[in-house]
Coordinates of C-alpha atoms and ligand atoms in Angstrom, one line a residue:
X1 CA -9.5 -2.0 14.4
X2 CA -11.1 -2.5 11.1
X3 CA -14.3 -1.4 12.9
X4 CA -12.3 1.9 13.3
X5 CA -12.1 2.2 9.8
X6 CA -15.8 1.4 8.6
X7 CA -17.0 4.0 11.0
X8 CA -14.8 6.9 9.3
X9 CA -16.7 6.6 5.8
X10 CA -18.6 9.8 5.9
X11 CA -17.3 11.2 9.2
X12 CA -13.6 12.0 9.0
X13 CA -10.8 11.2 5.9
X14 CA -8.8 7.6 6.1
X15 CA -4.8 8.0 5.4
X16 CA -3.4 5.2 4.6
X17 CA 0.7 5.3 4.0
X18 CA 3.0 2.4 2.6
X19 CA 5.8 1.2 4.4
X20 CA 8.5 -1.3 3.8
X21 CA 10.7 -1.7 7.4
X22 CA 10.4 -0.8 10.5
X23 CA 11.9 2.7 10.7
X24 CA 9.7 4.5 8.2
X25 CA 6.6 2.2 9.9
X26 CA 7.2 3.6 13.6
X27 CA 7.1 7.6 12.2
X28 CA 4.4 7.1 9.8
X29 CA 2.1 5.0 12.3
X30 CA 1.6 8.0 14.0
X31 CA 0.1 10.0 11.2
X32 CA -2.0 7.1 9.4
X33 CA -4.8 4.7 10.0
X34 CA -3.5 2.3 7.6
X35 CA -0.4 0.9 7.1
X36 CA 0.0 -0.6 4.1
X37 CA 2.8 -3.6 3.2
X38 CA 2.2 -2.4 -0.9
X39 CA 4.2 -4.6 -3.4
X40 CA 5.6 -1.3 -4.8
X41 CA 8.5 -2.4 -3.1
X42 CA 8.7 -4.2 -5.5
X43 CA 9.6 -1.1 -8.3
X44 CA 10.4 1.3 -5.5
X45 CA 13.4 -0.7 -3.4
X46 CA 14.6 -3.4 -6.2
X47 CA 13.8 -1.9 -9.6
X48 CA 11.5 -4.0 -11.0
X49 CA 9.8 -2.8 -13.7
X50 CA 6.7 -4.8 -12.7
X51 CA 5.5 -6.0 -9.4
X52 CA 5.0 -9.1 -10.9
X53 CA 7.8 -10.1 -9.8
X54 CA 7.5 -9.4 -6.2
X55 CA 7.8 -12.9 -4.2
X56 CA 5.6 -14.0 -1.5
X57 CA 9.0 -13.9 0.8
X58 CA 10.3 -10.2 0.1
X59 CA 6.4 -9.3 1.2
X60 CA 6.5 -11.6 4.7
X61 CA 10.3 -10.3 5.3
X62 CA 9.7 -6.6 4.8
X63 CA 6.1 -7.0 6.8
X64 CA 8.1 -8.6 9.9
X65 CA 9.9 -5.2 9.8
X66 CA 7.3 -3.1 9.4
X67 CA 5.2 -4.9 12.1
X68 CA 7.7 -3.9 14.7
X69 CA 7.0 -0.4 14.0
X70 CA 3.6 -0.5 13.9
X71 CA 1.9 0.1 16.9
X72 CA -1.8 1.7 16.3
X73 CA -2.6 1.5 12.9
X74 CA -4.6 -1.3 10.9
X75 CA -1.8 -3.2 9.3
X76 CA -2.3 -4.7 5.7
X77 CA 0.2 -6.6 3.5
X78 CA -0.3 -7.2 -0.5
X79 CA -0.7 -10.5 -1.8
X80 CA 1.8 -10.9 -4.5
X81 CA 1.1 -12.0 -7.7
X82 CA 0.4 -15.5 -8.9
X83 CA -0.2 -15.8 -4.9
X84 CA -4.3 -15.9 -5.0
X85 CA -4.9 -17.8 -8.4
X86 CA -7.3 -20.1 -6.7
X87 CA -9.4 -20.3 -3.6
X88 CA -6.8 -23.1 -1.8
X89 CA -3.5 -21.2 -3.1
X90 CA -5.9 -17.6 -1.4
X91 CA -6.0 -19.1 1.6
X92 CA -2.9 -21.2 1.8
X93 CA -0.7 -17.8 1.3
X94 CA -2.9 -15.3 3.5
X95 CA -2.4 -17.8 6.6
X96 CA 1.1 -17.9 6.1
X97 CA 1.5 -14.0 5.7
X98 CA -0.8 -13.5 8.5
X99 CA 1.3 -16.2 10.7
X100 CA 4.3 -14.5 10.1
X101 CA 3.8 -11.4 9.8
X102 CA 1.4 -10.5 12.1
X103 CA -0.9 -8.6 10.0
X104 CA -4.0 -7.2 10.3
X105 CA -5.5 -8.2 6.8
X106 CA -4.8 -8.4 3.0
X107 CA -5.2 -6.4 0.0
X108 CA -5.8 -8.2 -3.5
X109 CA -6.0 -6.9 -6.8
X110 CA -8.9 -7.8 -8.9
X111 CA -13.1 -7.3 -9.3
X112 CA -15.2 -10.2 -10.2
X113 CA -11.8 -12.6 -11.5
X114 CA -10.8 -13.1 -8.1
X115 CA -14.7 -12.4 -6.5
X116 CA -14.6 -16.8 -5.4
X117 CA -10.7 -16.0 -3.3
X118 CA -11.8 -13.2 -1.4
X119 CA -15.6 -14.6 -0.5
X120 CA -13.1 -17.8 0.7
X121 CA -10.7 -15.5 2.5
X122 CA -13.3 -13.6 4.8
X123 CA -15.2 -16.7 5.4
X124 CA -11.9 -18.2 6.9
X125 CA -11.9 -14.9 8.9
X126 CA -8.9 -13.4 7.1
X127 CA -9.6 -9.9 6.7
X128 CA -9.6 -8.3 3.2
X129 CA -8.6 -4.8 1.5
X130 CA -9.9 -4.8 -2.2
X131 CA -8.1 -3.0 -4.7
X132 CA -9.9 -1.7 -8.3
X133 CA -9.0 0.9 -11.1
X134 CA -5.4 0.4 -12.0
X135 CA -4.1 -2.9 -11.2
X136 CA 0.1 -3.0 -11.2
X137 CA -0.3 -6.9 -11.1
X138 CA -2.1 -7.6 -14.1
X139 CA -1.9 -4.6 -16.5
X140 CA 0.3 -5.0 -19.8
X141 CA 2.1 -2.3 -21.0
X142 CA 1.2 1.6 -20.1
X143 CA -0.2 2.0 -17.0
X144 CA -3.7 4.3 -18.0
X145 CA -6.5 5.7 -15.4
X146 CA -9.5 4.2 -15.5
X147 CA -13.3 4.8 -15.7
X148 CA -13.4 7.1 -18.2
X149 CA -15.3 5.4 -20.5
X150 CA -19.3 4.3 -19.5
X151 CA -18.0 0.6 -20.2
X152 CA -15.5 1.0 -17.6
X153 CA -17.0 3.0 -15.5
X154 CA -19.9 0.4 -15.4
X155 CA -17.4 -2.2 -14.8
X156 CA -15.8 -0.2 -11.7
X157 CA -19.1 0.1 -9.7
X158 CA -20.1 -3.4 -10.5
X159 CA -17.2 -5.0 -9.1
X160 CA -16.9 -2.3 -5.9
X161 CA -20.1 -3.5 -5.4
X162 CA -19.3 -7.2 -5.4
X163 CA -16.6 -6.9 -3.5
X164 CA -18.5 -5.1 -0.7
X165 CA -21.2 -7.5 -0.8
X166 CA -18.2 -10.3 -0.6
X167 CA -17.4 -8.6 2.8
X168 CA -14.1 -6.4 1.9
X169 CA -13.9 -3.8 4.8
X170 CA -12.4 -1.1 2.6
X171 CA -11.7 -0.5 -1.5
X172 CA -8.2 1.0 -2.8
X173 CA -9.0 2.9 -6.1
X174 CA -6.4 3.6 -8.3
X175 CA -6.2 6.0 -11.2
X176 CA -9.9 6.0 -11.1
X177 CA -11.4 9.5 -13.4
X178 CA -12.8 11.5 -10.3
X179 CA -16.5 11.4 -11.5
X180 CA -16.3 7.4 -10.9
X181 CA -14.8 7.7 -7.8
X182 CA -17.2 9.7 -6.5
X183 CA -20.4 7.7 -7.9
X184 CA -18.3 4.7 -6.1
X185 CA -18.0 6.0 -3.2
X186 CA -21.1 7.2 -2.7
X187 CA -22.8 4.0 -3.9
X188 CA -20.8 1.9 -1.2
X189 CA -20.7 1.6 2.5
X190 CA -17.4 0.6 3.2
X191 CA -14.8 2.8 2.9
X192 CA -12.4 3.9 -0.7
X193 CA -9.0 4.7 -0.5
X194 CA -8.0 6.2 -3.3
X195 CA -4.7 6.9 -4.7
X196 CA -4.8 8.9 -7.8
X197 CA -8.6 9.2 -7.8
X198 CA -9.3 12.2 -6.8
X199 CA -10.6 13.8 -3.4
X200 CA -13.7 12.1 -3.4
X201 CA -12.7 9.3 -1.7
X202 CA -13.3 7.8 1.7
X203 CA -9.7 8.2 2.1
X204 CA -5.8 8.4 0.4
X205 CA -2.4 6.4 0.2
X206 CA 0.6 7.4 -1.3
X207 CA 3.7 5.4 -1.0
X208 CA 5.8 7.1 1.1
X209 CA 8.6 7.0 -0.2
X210 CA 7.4 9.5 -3.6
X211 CA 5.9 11.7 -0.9
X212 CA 9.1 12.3 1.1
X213 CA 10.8 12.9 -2.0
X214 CA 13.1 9.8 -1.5
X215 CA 11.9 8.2 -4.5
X216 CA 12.2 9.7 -7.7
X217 CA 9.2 9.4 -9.7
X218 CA 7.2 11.6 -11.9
X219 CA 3.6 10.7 -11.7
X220 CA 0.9 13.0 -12.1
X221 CA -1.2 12.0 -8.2
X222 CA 2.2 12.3 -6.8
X223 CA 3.3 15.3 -4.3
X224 CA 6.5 15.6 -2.4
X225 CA 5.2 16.8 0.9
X226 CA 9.2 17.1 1.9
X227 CA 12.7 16.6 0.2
X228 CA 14.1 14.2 2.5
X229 CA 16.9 13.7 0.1
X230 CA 18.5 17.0 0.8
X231 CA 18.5 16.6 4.8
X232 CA 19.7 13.2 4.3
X233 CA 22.5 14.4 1.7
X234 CA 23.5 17.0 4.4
X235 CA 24.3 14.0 7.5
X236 CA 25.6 12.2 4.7
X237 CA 28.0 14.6 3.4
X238 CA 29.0 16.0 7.0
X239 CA 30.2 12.2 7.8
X240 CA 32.5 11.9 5.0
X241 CA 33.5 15.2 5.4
X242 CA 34.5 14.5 9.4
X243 CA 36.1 11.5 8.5
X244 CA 38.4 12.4 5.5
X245 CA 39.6 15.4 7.6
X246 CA 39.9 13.1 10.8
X247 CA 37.3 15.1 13.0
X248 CA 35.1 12.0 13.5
X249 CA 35.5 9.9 15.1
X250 CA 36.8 11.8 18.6
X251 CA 37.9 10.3 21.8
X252 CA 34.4 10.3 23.0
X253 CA 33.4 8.5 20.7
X254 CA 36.0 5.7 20.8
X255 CA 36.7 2.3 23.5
Ligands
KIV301 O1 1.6 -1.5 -3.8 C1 1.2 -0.5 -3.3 O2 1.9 0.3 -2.6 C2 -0.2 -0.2 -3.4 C3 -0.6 1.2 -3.2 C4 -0.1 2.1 -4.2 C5 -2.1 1.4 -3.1 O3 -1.0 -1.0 -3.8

């Protein structure tokens, strides 16, 4: 599967979607060729105001959901913070996602800091999804694009570059100033997904929920493809409706 992926760089776009349960999983497996377990759940189903927070159990329960939607796509779950300080705490919390969740690989944040975890990783045949350019997990204070100064723009292709040569089969940039993205991308073999980097890369995520409008969230890379909130206010409303003015439920739909 992951061969699936490294062939698309320069032949056809990668779309990668978040999912949390199994529901969401099953409809957006058939549009996506990644399926990503993202610790936004974090902020996007319990209103943290970091992910930080995020526990290595609410990422291996909502990925046991998700994994029974999944069917076709490459399925990879975020290690949470504090999860991958060391090589032995790496590896110790990938197997134990992996055994229980059935994944396909693991996405870490992090360049050449956490360069020793994800050489360890791959070497114990867990597959692994970097992640550069804005990093949820570590940043302090306002979340900012990156690469838009030479010093960090340096910084970005250095540490795509280790990370490839480390053995990650694909890159997540996030926030990343378009210009960088696309010197990254075209510097690398493997795959980047970008989310908020701009059209030059290999590929894009969103979390699905801010695309289908069930979120509410103002960020700049974020487009509501659909306002789910409105159909689902419509069933919604219809139920309460039938059932203060006793037309549901009917015979037919009684023992
Ligand atoms: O946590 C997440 O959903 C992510 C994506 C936004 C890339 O890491």
């Amino acid at each position: 599967m992951i061969q699936k992926i490294l062939k698309k760089k320069n032949k056809s776009k990668i779309v990668c979607l978040t999912s949390y349960s199994k529901n969401i999983a099953k409809e957006a497996d058939k549009y996506s060729d990644i399926i990503l377990v993202g610790d936004s759940l974090g902020s996007v189903l319990y209103n943290y105001n970091t992910t930080r927070k995020v526990t290595l159990s609410n990422m291996i329960e909502h990925s046991k959901s998700v994994r029974l939607g999944v069917k076709k796509s490459l399925m990879v779950v975020d290690m949470p913070y504090n999860t991958y300080g060391s090589k032995s705490l790496a590896l110790k919390n990938a197997k134990k996602i992996i055994k229980e969740t059935k994944c396909d690989a693991v996405k870490l944040e992090g360049g050449k800091n956490i360069l020793e975890q994800v050489k360890f990783l791959i070497k114990n045949k867990i597959p692994v999804m970097g992640h550069l350019g804005l990093l949820p997990q570590t940043t302090k204070g306002k979340f900012k694009s990156k690469g838009k100064t030479i010093k960090e723009k340096k910084q970005l292709i250095k540490d795509s570059i280790l990370l490839q040569d480390s053995g990650v089969f694909s890159i997540v940039l996030e926030c990343v100033k378009a210009s960088t993205a696309k010197e990254i991308t075209e510097k690398l073999k493997i795959p980047t997904v970008g989310i908020g980097s701009s059209a030059n890369c290999d590929g894009q995520v969103l979390v699905t929920d801010d695309l289908i409008g069930l979120n509410d969230t103002k960020i700049r890379f974020v487009k509501k493809f659909i306002n789910i909130k409105k159909y689902l206010n419509v069933g919604l409303k219809k139920f309460a409706t039938e059932v203060k003015t006793k037309r549901f439920p009917l015979k037919k739909h009684s023992y």
